[in-house]
Amino acid sequence: MKRTYLWLKMFSIAVISSLMFFAGDCGTNNDNPPASTSVAAPTNIKIRVDRSSGAFAVVSWDHSADKGKSDFKGYVVNTYAVDSSGNVISQFRTDIVPSSSNSQIINSIIPLTRYKSFVYAETNNSVKSDSVGSLIYAAVWANNDSLDQFQATGSAVSGYGWNTAFGIGTRYAYTTANANLIDIHLRDEGGLRFYSPDQKTPGTRVTKFDLVGTGQEAYDRTDLLEPALTSIVVVENNVYLIKTQEGNYIKVWVKKINPPAGSRTYSYVTFDYKVQPIAGLRIVKRG
């Protein structure tokens, strides 16, 4: 009887131990997903350059395909000063961007310095995606002004030229004395048009034009075609890309075409403009 009691006691202990083992094993299961070992890069990196109190750029991108994952942390934007070939000269700044955002403002960029920004995604456990680079970009100058329709006699000021190093635009009478200063000429010949000065005596300088589009979107755009036209129709709200004889690119946004007013017998246009002071860099645009 004593032996039977001992056997039953040992059997009970074994059963309880087995149940505790299985209960403990179930406790090791949890609902946390495994940490990511890779993360998709952001795509479609774009640049917009502009100026308010100072020159700035806006870097934007399409979100990583892994943005919705629980361990997705956000993005890192590294911006470098580069040479004309895109080789890094020095690091300008690093920005940490939360997962909810897909853009970053790069403030205080310096005129005549080229920049390139690289964006990568990152998880909470520091897994990084490939780094995706932007186009080379640089600071622009920006301002606004007006220009008169050409008149053979009278006070109309129908020539306009830029000091591209400082972004300063100046109105000029369309005369021989000013010919070497004028980048665009406005006159009405079956429609209001901008002309390359070499197309109309006594102009001498060669300027090329292209229509970018209309409104703010076109004014910000940086994926631009090379200008090839020697004249172009002027339409309110149109945005034009201009290439000067020295190879500097300028954006002009026609804000208003004014009809004759008061004693004036000609029209005039008011416009905003952005000037890229680095010759050959076609980035008064987006990217």
PDB file of C-alpha atoms in Angstrom:
ATOM      1  CA  MET A   1       0.000   0.000   0.000  1.00  0.00           C
ATOM      2  CA  LYS A   2       2.847   2.327   0.888  1.00  0.00           C
ATOM      3  CA  ARG A   3       4.551   1.502  -2.412  1.00  0.00           C
ATOM      4  CA  THR A   4       1.338   2.317  -4.359  1.00  0.00           C
ATOM      5  CA  TYR A   5       1.072   5.664  -2.553  1.00  0.00           C
ATOM      6  CA  LEU A   6       4.662   6.596  -3.464  1.00  0.00           C
ATOM      7  CA  TRP A   7       4.075   5.656  -7.090  1.00  0.00           C
ATOM      8  CA  LEU A   8       0.933   7.803  -7.294  1.00  0.00           C
ATOM      9  CA  LYS A   9       2.753  10.730  -5.699  1.00  0.00           C
ATOM     10  CA  MET A  10       5.610  10.502  -8.205  1.00  0.00           C
ATOM     11  CA  PHE A  11       3.112  10.276 -11.104  1.00  0.00           C
ATOM     12  CA  SER A  12       1.291  13.421  -9.878  1.00  0.00           C
ATOM     13  CA  ILE A  13       4.548  15.356  -9.646  1.00  0.00           C
ATOM     14  CA  ALA A  14       5.473  14.316 -13.195  1.00  0.00           C
ATOM     15  CA  VAL A  15       2.082  15.407 -14.579  1.00  0.00           C
ATOM     16  CA  ILE A  16       2.243  18.798 -12.818  1.00  0.00           C
ATOM     17  CA  SER A  17       5.803  19.355 -14.077  1.00  0.00           C
ATOM     18  CA  SER A  18       4.720  18.523 -17.605  1.00  0.00           C
ATOM     19  CA  LEU A  19       1.826  20.982 -17.422  1.00  0.00           C
ATOM     20  CA  MET A  20       4.139  23.681 -16.047  1.00  0.00           C
ATOM     21  CA  PHE A  21       6.564  23.029 -18.936  1.00  0.00           C
ATOM     22  CA  PHE A  22       3.855  23.471 -21.560  1.00  0.00           C
ATOM     23  CA  ALA A  23       2.457  26.531 -19.771  1.00  0.00           C
ATOM     24  CA  GLY A  24       5.940  28.063 -19.664  1.00  0.00           C
ATOM     25  CA  ASP A  25       6.493  27.269 -23.342  1.00  0.00           C
ATOM     26  CA  CYS A  26       3.282  29.091 -24.288  1.00  0.00           C
ATOM     27  CA  GLY A  27       4.517  32.101 -22.339  1.00  0.00           C
ATOM     28  CA  THR A  28       7.511  32.519 -24.683  1.00  0.00           C
ATOM     29  CA  ASN A  29       5.191  33.229 -27.648  1.00  0.00           C
ATOM     30  CA  ASN A  30       4.444  36.976 -28.247  1.00  0.00           C
ATOM     31  CA  ASP A  31       2.841  39.235 -30.841  1.00  0.00           C
ATOM     32  CA  ASN A  32       5.909  41.413 -31.574  1.00  0.00           C
ATOM     33  CA  PRO A  33       7.096  41.021 -35.202  1.00  0.00           C
ATOM     34  CA  PRO A  34      10.774  40.342 -35.802  1.00  0.00           C
ATOM     35  CA  ALA A  35      12.964  43.415 -36.282  1.00  0.00           C
ATOM     36  CA  SER A  36      13.511  44.438 -39.905  1.00  0.00           C
ATOM     37  CA  THR A  37      16.829  43.547 -41.460  1.00  0.00           C
ATOM     38  CA  SER A  38      16.328  45.860 -44.463  1.00  0.00           C
ATOM     39  CA  VAL A  39      14.280  48.909 -45.375  1.00  0.00           C
ATOM     40  CA  ALA A  40      13.191  50.306 -48.746  1.00  0.00           C
ATOM     41  CA  ALA A  41      14.716  53.604 -49.836  1.00  0.00           C
ATOM     42  CA  PRO A  42      12.690  56.749 -50.565  1.00  0.00           C
ATOM     43  CA  THR A  43      12.232  57.516 -54.255  1.00  0.00           C
ATOM     44  CA  ASN A  44      11.733  60.428 -56.657  1.00  0.00           C
ATOM     45  CA  ILE A  45      13.924  62.989 -54.873  1.00  0.00           C
ATOM     46  CA  LYS A  46      13.017  66.539 -55.950  1.00  0.00           C
ATOM     47  CA  ILE A  47      14.424  69.991 -55.311  1.00  0.00           C
ATOM     48  CA  ARG A  48      12.759  73.405 -55.282  1.00  0.00           C
ATOM     49  CA  VAL A  49      14.911  76.502 -54.863  1.00  0.00           C
ATOM     50  CA  ASP A  50      13.582  79.913 -53.902  1.00  0.00           C
ATOM     51  CA  ARG A  51      14.285  83.000 -51.862  1.00  0.00           C
ATOM     52  CA  SER A  52      12.445  84.974 -49.163  1.00  0.00           C
ATOM     53  CA  SER A  53      14.545  86.570 -46.404  1.00  0.00           C
ATOM     54  CA  GLY A  54      17.333  84.260 -47.557  1.00  0.00           C
ATOM     55  CA  ALA A  55      18.020  81.584 -50.134  1.00  0.00           C
ATOM     56  CA  PHE A  56      16.634  78.119 -49.408  1.00  0.00           C
ATOM     57  CA  ALA A  57      15.874  74.793 -51.025  1.00  0.00           C
ATOM     58  CA  VAL A  58      13.099  72.302 -50.339  1.00  0.00           C
ATOM     59  CA  VAL A  59      14.046  68.633 -50.669  1.00  0.00           C
ATOM     60  CA  SER A  60      11.064  66.308 -51.143  1.00  0.00           C
ATOM     61  CA  TRP A  61      10.617  62.613 -51.909  1.00  0.00           C
ATOM     62  CA  ASP A  62       8.107  59.793 -52.220  1.00  0.00           C
ATOM     63  CA  HIS A  63       7.815  57.741 -49.054  1.00  0.00           C
ATOM     64  CA  SER A  64       9.651  54.465 -48.522  1.00  0.00           C
ATOM     65  CA  ALA A  65       7.529  51.406 -49.344  1.00  0.00           C
ATOM     66  CA  ASP A  66       8.165  50.323 -45.728  1.00  0.00           C
ATOM     67  CA  LYS A  67       6.781  53.504 -44.153  1.00  0.00           C
ATOM     68  CA  GLY A  68       3.773  51.646 -42.688  1.00  0.00           C
ATOM     69  CA  LYS A  69       5.832  49.087 -40.742  1.00  0.00           C
ATOM     70  CA  SER A  70       5.814  49.352 -36.947  1.00  0.00           C
ATOM     71  CA  ASP A  71       9.595  49.765 -36.645  1.00  0.00           C
ATOM     72  CA  PHE A  72       9.906  52.446 -39.341  1.00  0.00           C
ATOM     73  CA  LYS A  73      11.578  55.498 -37.774  1.00  0.00           C
ATOM     74  CA  GLY A  74      11.841  58.113 -40.531  1.00  0.00           C
ATOM     75  CA  TYR A  75      14.392  59.713 -42.848  1.00  0.00           C
ATOM     76  CA  VAL A  76      17.811  61.334 -42.734  1.00  0.00           C
ATOM     77  CA  VAL A  77      18.751  64.118 -45.178  1.00  0.00           C
ATOM     78  CA  ASN A  78      22.458  64.783 -45.619  1.00  0.00           C
ATOM     79  CA  THR A  79      23.341  67.899 -47.609  1.00  0.00           C
ATOM     80  CA  TYR A  80      26.823  68.522 -49.011  1.00  0.00           C
ATOM     81  CA  ALA A  81      28.626  71.311 -50.821  1.00  0.00           C
ATOM     82  CA  VAL A  82      29.832  69.767 -54.097  1.00  0.00           C
ATOM     83  CA  ASP A  83      31.831  70.687 -57.174  1.00  0.00           C
ATOM     84  CA  SER A  84      30.409  70.979 -60.699  1.00  0.00           C
ATOM     85  CA  SER A  85      30.687  67.186 -61.153  1.00  0.00           C
ATOM     86  CA  GLY A  86      28.866  66.424 -57.901  1.00  0.00           C
ATOM     87  CA  ASN A  87      31.971  65.410 -55.931  1.00  0.00           C
ATOM     88  CA  VAL A  88      31.644  66.203 -52.216  1.00  0.00           C
ATOM     89  CA  ILE A  89      33.681  69.134 -50.931  1.00  0.00           C
ATOM     90  CA  SER A  90      32.252  69.315 -47.398  1.00  0.00           C
ATOM     91  CA  GLN A  91      29.154  68.413 -45.384  1.00  0.00           C
ATOM     92  CA  PHE A  92      26.717  71.315 -45.037  1.00  0.00           C
ATOM     93  CA  ARG A  93      24.102  69.845 -42.668  1.00  0.00           C
ATOM     94  CA  THR A  94      22.192  66.747 -41.528  1.00  0.00           C
ATOM     95  CA  ASP A  95      18.438  66.758 -40.905  1.00  0.00           C
ATOM     96  CA  ILE A  96      16.377  64.092 -39.112  1.00  0.00           C
ATOM     97  CA  VAL A  97      12.860  63.871 -40.573  1.00  0.00           C
ATOM     98  CA  PRO A  98       9.972  61.963 -38.882  1.00  0.00           C
ATOM     99  CA  SER A  99       8.163  59.195 -40.750  1.00  0.00           C
ATOM    100  CA  SER A 100       5.072  61.380 -41.223  1.00  0.00           C
ATOM    101  CA  SER A 101       6.950  63.896 -43.405  1.00  0.00           C
ATOM    102  CA  ASN A 102       8.491  63.591 -46.873  1.00  0.00           C
ATOM    103  CA  SER A 103      10.199  66.974 -47.239  1.00  0.00           C
ATOM    104  CA  GLN A 104      12.812  69.145 -45.575  1.00  0.00           C
ATOM    105  CA  ILE A 105      13.735  72.832 -45.937  1.00  0.00           C
ATOM    106  CA  ILE A 106      17.450  73.502 -46.392  1.00  0.00           C
ATOM    107  CA  ASN A 107      17.893  77.079 -45.199  1.00  0.00           C
ATOM    108  CA  SER A 108      20.743  79.569 -45.688  1.00  0.00           C
ATOM    109  CA  ILE A 109      22.253  78.074 -48.818  1.00  0.00           C
ATOM    110  CA  ILE A 110      24.983  80.334 -50.155  1.00  0.00           C
ATOM    111  CA  PRO A 111      24.921  81.875 -53.658  1.00  0.00           C
ATOM    112  CA  LEU A 112      27.541  80.504 -56.071  1.00  0.00           C
ATOM    113  CA  THR A 113      27.894  77.302 -53.999  1.00  0.00           C
ATOM    114  CA  ARG A 114      26.604  74.025 -55.437  1.00  0.00           C
ATOM    115  CA  TYR A 115      24.777  71.541 -53.209  1.00  0.00           C
ATOM    116  CA  LYS A 116      23.513  67.992 -53.375  1.00  0.00           C
ATOM    117  CA  SER A 117      21.194  66.312 -50.858  1.00  0.00           C
ATOM    118  CA  PHE A 118      20.972  62.583 -50.132  1.00  0.00           C
ATOM    119  CA  VAL A 119      18.004  60.958 -48.386  1.00  0.00           C
ATOM    120  CA  TYR A 120      17.781  57.541 -46.733  1.00  0.00           C
ATOM    121  CA  ALA A 121      15.160  55.747 -44.622  1.00  0.00           C
ATOM    122  CA  GLU A 122      15.894  54.235 -41.216  1.00  0.00           C
ATOM    123  CA  THR A 123      14.247  51.821 -38.786  1.00  0.00           C
ATOM    124  CA  ASN A 124      14.136  52.057 -34.983  1.00  0.00           C
ATOM    125  CA  ASN A 125      16.937  49.505 -34.726  1.00  0.00           C
ATOM    126  CA  SER A 126      19.187  51.614 -37.012  1.00  0.00           C
ATOM    127  CA  VAL A 127      18.780  49.630 -40.234  1.00  0.00           C
ATOM    128  CA  LYS A 128      19.370  52.075 -43.093  1.00  0.00           C
ATOM    129  CA  SER A 129      18.197  52.032 -46.704  1.00  0.00           C
ATOM    130  CA  ASP A 130      20.250  52.995 -49.721  1.00  0.00           C
ATOM    131  CA  SER A 131      20.922  56.731 -49.910  1.00  0.00           C
ATOM    132  CA  VAL A 132      19.236  58.457 -52.875  1.00  0.00           C
ATOM    133  CA  GLY A 133      20.691  61.715 -54.231  1.00  0.00           C
ATOM    134  CA  SER A 134      19.117  64.850 -55.682  1.00  0.00           C
ATOM    135  CA  LEU A 135      20.207  66.916 -58.641  1.00  0.00           C
ATOM    136  CA  ILE A 136      22.949  69.469 -58.042  1.00  0.00           C
ATOM    137  CA  TYR A 137      21.318  72.750 -57.020  1.00  0.00           C
ATOM    138  CA  ALA A 138      22.308  76.232 -55.886  1.00  0.00           C
ATOM    139  CA  ALA A 139      20.846  79.394 -54.394  1.00  0.00           C
ATOM    140  CA  VAL A 140      18.873  81.781 -56.585  1.00  0.00           C
ATOM    141  CA  TRP A 141      18.187  85.488 -56.427  1.00  0.00           C
ATOM    142  CA  ALA A 142      14.531  86.555 -56.686  1.00  0.00           C
ATOM    143  CA  ASN A 143      12.662  89.806 -57.236  1.00  0.00           C
ATOM    144  CA  ASN A 144       9.945  91.435 -59.351  1.00  0.00           C
ATOM    145  CA  ASP A 145       9.726  94.278 -61.852  1.00  0.00           C
ATOM    146  CA  SER A 146       7.927  95.510 -64.971  1.00  0.00           C
ATOM    147  CA  LEU A 147       8.755  96.104 -68.637  1.00  0.00           C
ATOM    148  CA  ASP A 148       7.169  98.352 -71.275  1.00  0.00           C
ATOM    149  CA  GLN A 149       6.107  97.462 -74.775  1.00  0.00           C
ATOM    150  CA  PHE A 150       8.485  98.975 -77.326  1.00  0.00           C
ATOM    151  CA  GLN A 151       7.658 102.352 -78.838  1.00  0.00           C
ATOM    152  CA  ALA A 152       9.772 103.993 -81.542  1.00  0.00           C
ATOM    153  CA  THR A 153       9.339 107.358 -79.834  1.00  0.00           C
ATOM    154  CA  GLY A 154       8.385 108.328 -76.344  1.00  0.00           C
ATOM    155  CA  SER A 155       9.381 107.167 -72.871  1.00  0.00           C
ATOM    156  CA  ALA A 156       8.724 103.410 -73.092  1.00  0.00           C
ATOM    157  CA  VAL A 157      11.422 101.262 -71.482  1.00  0.00           C
ATOM    158  CA  SER A 158      11.330  97.965 -73.377  1.00  0.00           C
ATOM    159  CA  GLY A 159      14.731  96.438 -72.661  1.00  0.00           C
ATOM    160  CA  TYR A 160      15.652  94.432 -69.569  1.00  0.00           C
ATOM    161  CA  GLY A 161      18.935  92.991 -68.358  1.00  0.00           C
ATOM    162  CA  TRP A 162      20.301  91.216 -65.290  1.00  0.00           C
ATOM    163  CA  ASN A 163      23.469  91.395 -63.273  1.00  0.00           C
ATOM    164  CA  THR A 164      23.322  87.660 -62.636  1.00  0.00           C
ATOM    165  CA  ALA A 165      26.003  87.605 -59.910  1.00  0.00           C
ATOM    166  CA  PHE A 166      23.703  89.607 -57.621  1.00  0.00           C
ATOM    167  CA  GLY A 167      20.330  88.965 -59.276  1.00  0.00           C
ATOM    168  CA  ILE A 168      19.760  92.637 -59.981  1.00  0.00           C
ATOM    169  CA  GLY A 169      17.418  93.374 -62.898  1.00  0.00           C
ATOM    170  CA  THR A 170      17.354  96.757 -64.639  1.00  0.00           C
ATOM    171  CA  ARG A 171      15.007  98.359 -67.191  1.00  0.00           C
ATOM    172  CA  TYR A 172      16.642 100.016 -70.179  1.00  0.00           C
ATOM    173  CA  ALA A 173      15.561 102.151 -73.112  1.00  0.00           C
ATOM    174  CA  TYR A 174      16.045 100.059 -76.235  1.00  0.00           C
ATOM    175  CA  THR A 175      18.950 102.048 -77.694  1.00  0.00           C
ATOM    176  CA  THR A 176      22.417 101.445 -79.074  1.00  0.00           C
ATOM    177  CA  ALA A 177      23.954 102.864 -75.914  1.00  0.00           C
ATOM    178  CA  ASN A 178      22.282 100.138 -73.821  1.00  0.00           C
ATOM    179  CA  ALA A 179      22.599  97.273 -76.305  1.00  0.00           C
ATOM    180  CA  ASN A 180      25.293  95.373 -74.377  1.00  0.00           C
ATOM    181  CA  LEU A 181      23.173  95.410 -71.196  1.00  0.00           C
ATOM    182  CA  ILE A 182      19.840  94.090 -72.516  1.00  0.00           C
ATOM    183  CA  ASP A 183      18.849  90.396 -72.219  1.00  0.00           C
ATOM    184  CA  ILE A 184      15.185  90.588 -73.277  1.00  0.00           C
ATOM    185  CA  HIS A 185      13.142  92.980 -75.392  1.00  0.00           C
ATOM    186  CA  LEU A 186       9.338  93.378 -75.318  1.00  0.00           C
ATOM    187  CA  ARG A 187       7.312  94.516 -78.328  1.00  0.00           C
ATOM    188  CA  ASP A 188       3.937  93.934 -79.978  1.00  0.00           C
ATOM    189  CA  GLU A 189       4.100  92.596 -83.527  1.00  0.00           C
ATOM    190  CA  GLY A 190       0.845  90.743 -84.034  1.00  0.00           C
ATOM    191  CA  GLY A 191       0.935  89.859 -80.336  1.00  0.00           C
ATOM    192  CA  LEU A 192       3.046  90.786 -77.333  1.00  0.00           C
ATOM    193  CA  ARG A 193       6.367  88.907 -77.429  1.00  0.00           C
ATOM    194  CA  PHE A 194       9.718  88.655 -75.679  1.00  0.00           C
ATOM    195  CA  TYR A 195      12.548  88.870 -78.213  1.00  0.00           C
ATOM    196  CA  SER A 196      16.203  87.985 -78.126  1.00  0.00           C
ATOM    197  CA  PRO A 197      17.821  91.413 -78.564  1.00  0.00           C
ATOM    198  CA  ASP A 198      19.840  90.258 -81.581  1.00  0.00           C
ATOM    199  CA  GLN A 199      16.518  89.841 -83.437  1.00  0.00           C
ATOM    200  CA  LYS A 200      15.635  93.544 -83.277  1.00  0.00           C
ATOM    201  CA  THR A 201      17.970  96.446 -84.110  1.00  0.00           C
ATOM    202  CA  PRO A 202      19.917  97.851 -82.296  1.00  0.00           C
ATOM    203  CA  GLY A 203      20.050  94.815 -79.984  1.00  0.00           C
ATOM    204  CA  THR A 204      23.171  92.645 -79.996  1.00  0.00           C
ATOM    205  CA  ARG A 205      22.959  90.042 -77.244  1.00  0.00           C
ATOM    206  CA  VAL A 206      21.692  86.481 -77.871  1.00  0.00           C
ATOM    207  CA  THR A 207      19.003  85.153 -75.522  1.00  0.00           C
ATOM    208  CA  LYS A 208      16.998  81.903 -75.762  1.00  0.00           C
ATOM    209  CA  PHE A 209      13.481  81.247 -74.423  1.00  0.00           C
ATOM    210  CA  ASP A 210      11.279  78.294 -73.511  1.00  0.00           C
ATOM    211  CA  LEU A 211       7.771  78.056 -72.079  1.00  0.00           C
ATOM    212  CA  VAL A 212       7.800  76.133 -68.785  1.00  0.00           C
ATOM    213  CA  GLY A 213       4.084  76.200 -67.951  1.00  0.00           C
ATOM    214  CA  THR A 214       1.717  78.291 -65.857  1.00  0.00           C
ATOM    215  CA  GLY A 215       1.488  79.427 -62.259  1.00  0.00           C
ATOM    216  CA  GLN A 216       3.352  78.527 -59.098  1.00  0.00           C
ATOM    217  CA  GLU A 217       3.986  74.901 -60.051  1.00  0.00           C
ATOM    218  CA  ALA A 218       5.831  75.933 -63.213  1.00  0.00           C
ATOM    219  CA  TYR A 219       7.707  78.681 -61.362  1.00  0.00           C
ATOM    220  CA  ASP A 220       9.037  76.074 -58.901  1.00  0.00           C
ATOM    221  CA  ARG A 221       9.742  73.350 -61.456  1.00  0.00           C
ATOM    222  CA  THR A 222      13.347  72.277 -62.013  1.00  0.00           C
ATOM    223  CA  ASP A 223      13.039  69.477 -64.590  1.00  0.00           C
ATOM    224  CA  LEU A 224      13.465  71.960 -67.426  1.00  0.00           C
ATOM    225  CA  LEU A 225      14.202  71.742 -71.129  1.00  0.00           C
ATOM    226  CA  GLU A 226      17.002  73.706 -72.756  1.00  0.00           C
ATOM    227  CA  PRO A 227      15.633  76.995 -74.188  1.00  0.00           C
ATOM    228  CA  ALA A 228      15.900  77.206 -77.980  1.00  0.00           C
ATOM    229  CA  LEU A 229      13.525  79.985 -79.143  1.00  0.00           C
ATOM    230  CA  THR A 230      14.615  83.498 -80.128  1.00  0.00           C
ATOM    231  CA  SER A 231      11.170  84.960 -79.369  1.00  0.00           C
ATOM    232  CA  ILE A 232       8.082  83.832 -77.494  1.00  0.00           C
ATOM    233  CA  VAL A 233       4.476  85.024 -77.050  1.00  0.00           C
ATOM    234  CA  VAL A 234       3.877  86.730 -73.709  1.00  0.00           C
ATOM    235  CA  VAL A 235       0.742  85.487 -71.898  1.00  0.00           C
ATOM    236  CA  GLU A 236      -0.426  86.376 -68.412  1.00  0.00           C
ATOM    237  CA  ASN A 237       0.451  83.704 -65.788  1.00  0.00           C
ATOM    238  CA  ASN A 238       2.920  81.979 -68.130  1.00  0.00           C
ATOM    239  CA  VAL A 239       6.334  81.032 -66.776  1.00  0.00           C
ATOM    240  CA  TYR A 240       9.348  81.248 -69.095  1.00  0.00           C
ATOM    241  CA  LEU A 241      12.886  79.934 -68.872  1.00  0.00           C
ATOM    242  CA  ILE A 242      15.475  82.338 -70.257  1.00  0.00           C
ATOM    243  CA  LYS A 243      19.101  81.576 -71.057  1.00  0.00           C
ATOM    244  CA  THR A 244      21.393  84.574 -71.304  1.00  0.00           C
ATOM    245  CA  GLN A 245      24.343  84.940 -73.635  1.00  0.00           C
ATOM    246  CA  GLU A 246      26.687  84.005 -70.754  1.00  0.00           C
ATOM    247  CA  GLY A 247      24.731  80.819 -70.064  1.00  0.00           C
ATOM    248  CA  ASN A 248      22.858  81.906 -66.932  1.00  0.00           C
ATOM    249  CA  TYR A 249      19.282  80.671 -66.496  1.00  0.00           C
ATOM    250  CA  ILE A 250      16.442  82.925 -65.369  1.00  0.00           C
ATOM    251  CA  LYS A 251      12.791  82.118 -64.627  1.00  0.00           C
ATOM    252  CA  VAL A 252      10.216  84.832 -65.435  1.00  0.00           C
ATOM    253  CA  TRP A 253       6.605  84.533 -64.265  1.00  0.00           C
ATOM    254  CA  VAL A 254       4.328  87.068 -66.002  1.00  0.00           C
ATOM    255  CA  LYS A 255       1.908  88.186 -63.311  1.00  0.00           C
ATOM    256  CA  LYS A 256      -0.017  90.875 -65.180  1.00  0.00           C
ATOM    257  CA  ILE A 257      -0.338  92.369 -68.651  1.00  0.00           C
ATOM    258  CA  ASN A 258      -1.544  95.894 -68.189  1.00  0.00           C
ATOM    259  CA  PRO A 259      -3.607  97.700 -70.863  1.00  0.00           C
ATOM    260  CA  PRO A 260      -2.846 101.320 -71.658  1.00  0.00           C
ATOM    261  CA  ALA A 261      -3.560 103.531 -68.673  1.00  0.00           C
ATOM    262  CA  GLY A 262      -3.819 107.307 -68.437  1.00  0.00           C
ATOM    263  CA  SER A 263      -1.541 108.948 -70.980  1.00  0.00           C
ATOM    264  CA  ARG A 264       0.238 105.706 -71.875  1.00  0.00           C
ATOM    265  CA  THR A 265      -0.289 104.449 -75.411  1.00  0.00           C
ATOM    266  CA  TYR A 266       1.329 101.036 -74.895  1.00  0.00           C
ATOM    267  CA  SER A 267       1.033  97.966 -72.703  1.00  0.00           C
ATOM    268  CA  TYR A 268       3.470  96.762 -70.055  1.00  0.00           C
ATOM    269  CA  VAL A 269       3.995  93.541 -68.125  1.00  0.00           C
ATOM    270  CA  THR A 270       4.762  92.968 -64.462  1.00  0.00           C
ATOM    271  CA  PHE A 271       6.660  89.811 -63.557  1.00  0.00           C
ATOM    272  CA  ASP A 272       8.469  87.869 -60.842  1.00  0.00           C
ATOM    273  CA  TYR A 273      11.870  86.396 -61.593  1.00  0.00           C
ATOM    274  CA  LYS A 274      14.487  84.002 -60.212  1.00  0.00           C
ATOM    275  CA  VAL A 275      18.110  84.234 -61.326  1.00  0.00           C
ATOM    276  CA  GLN A 276      20.627  81.393 -61.137  1.00  0.00           C
ATOM    277  CA  PRO A 277      24.012  83.099 -60.720  1.00  0.00           C
ATOM    278  CA  ILE A 278      26.026  79.987 -61.651  1.00  0.00           C
ATOM    279  CA  ALA A 279      26.389  79.881 -65.438  1.00  0.00           C
ATOM    280  CA  GLY A 280      25.421  76.542 -66.958  1.00  0.00           C
ATOM    281  CA  LEU A 281      23.410  75.335 -63.944  1.00  0.00           C
ATOM    282  CA  ARG A 282      19.828  74.952 -65.172  1.00  0.00           C
ATOM    283  CA  ILE A 283      18.338  74.929 -61.698  1.00  0.00           C
ATOM    284  CA  VAL A 284      16.046  77.790 -61.135  1.00  0.00           C
ATOM    285  CA  LYS A 285      13.803  74.824 -61.068  1.00  0.00           C
ATOM    286  CA  ARG A 286      12.679  71.759 -59.088  1.00  0.00           C
ATOM    287  CA  GLY A 287      14.541  68.525 -59.561  1.00  0.00           C
TER     288      GLY A 287
END
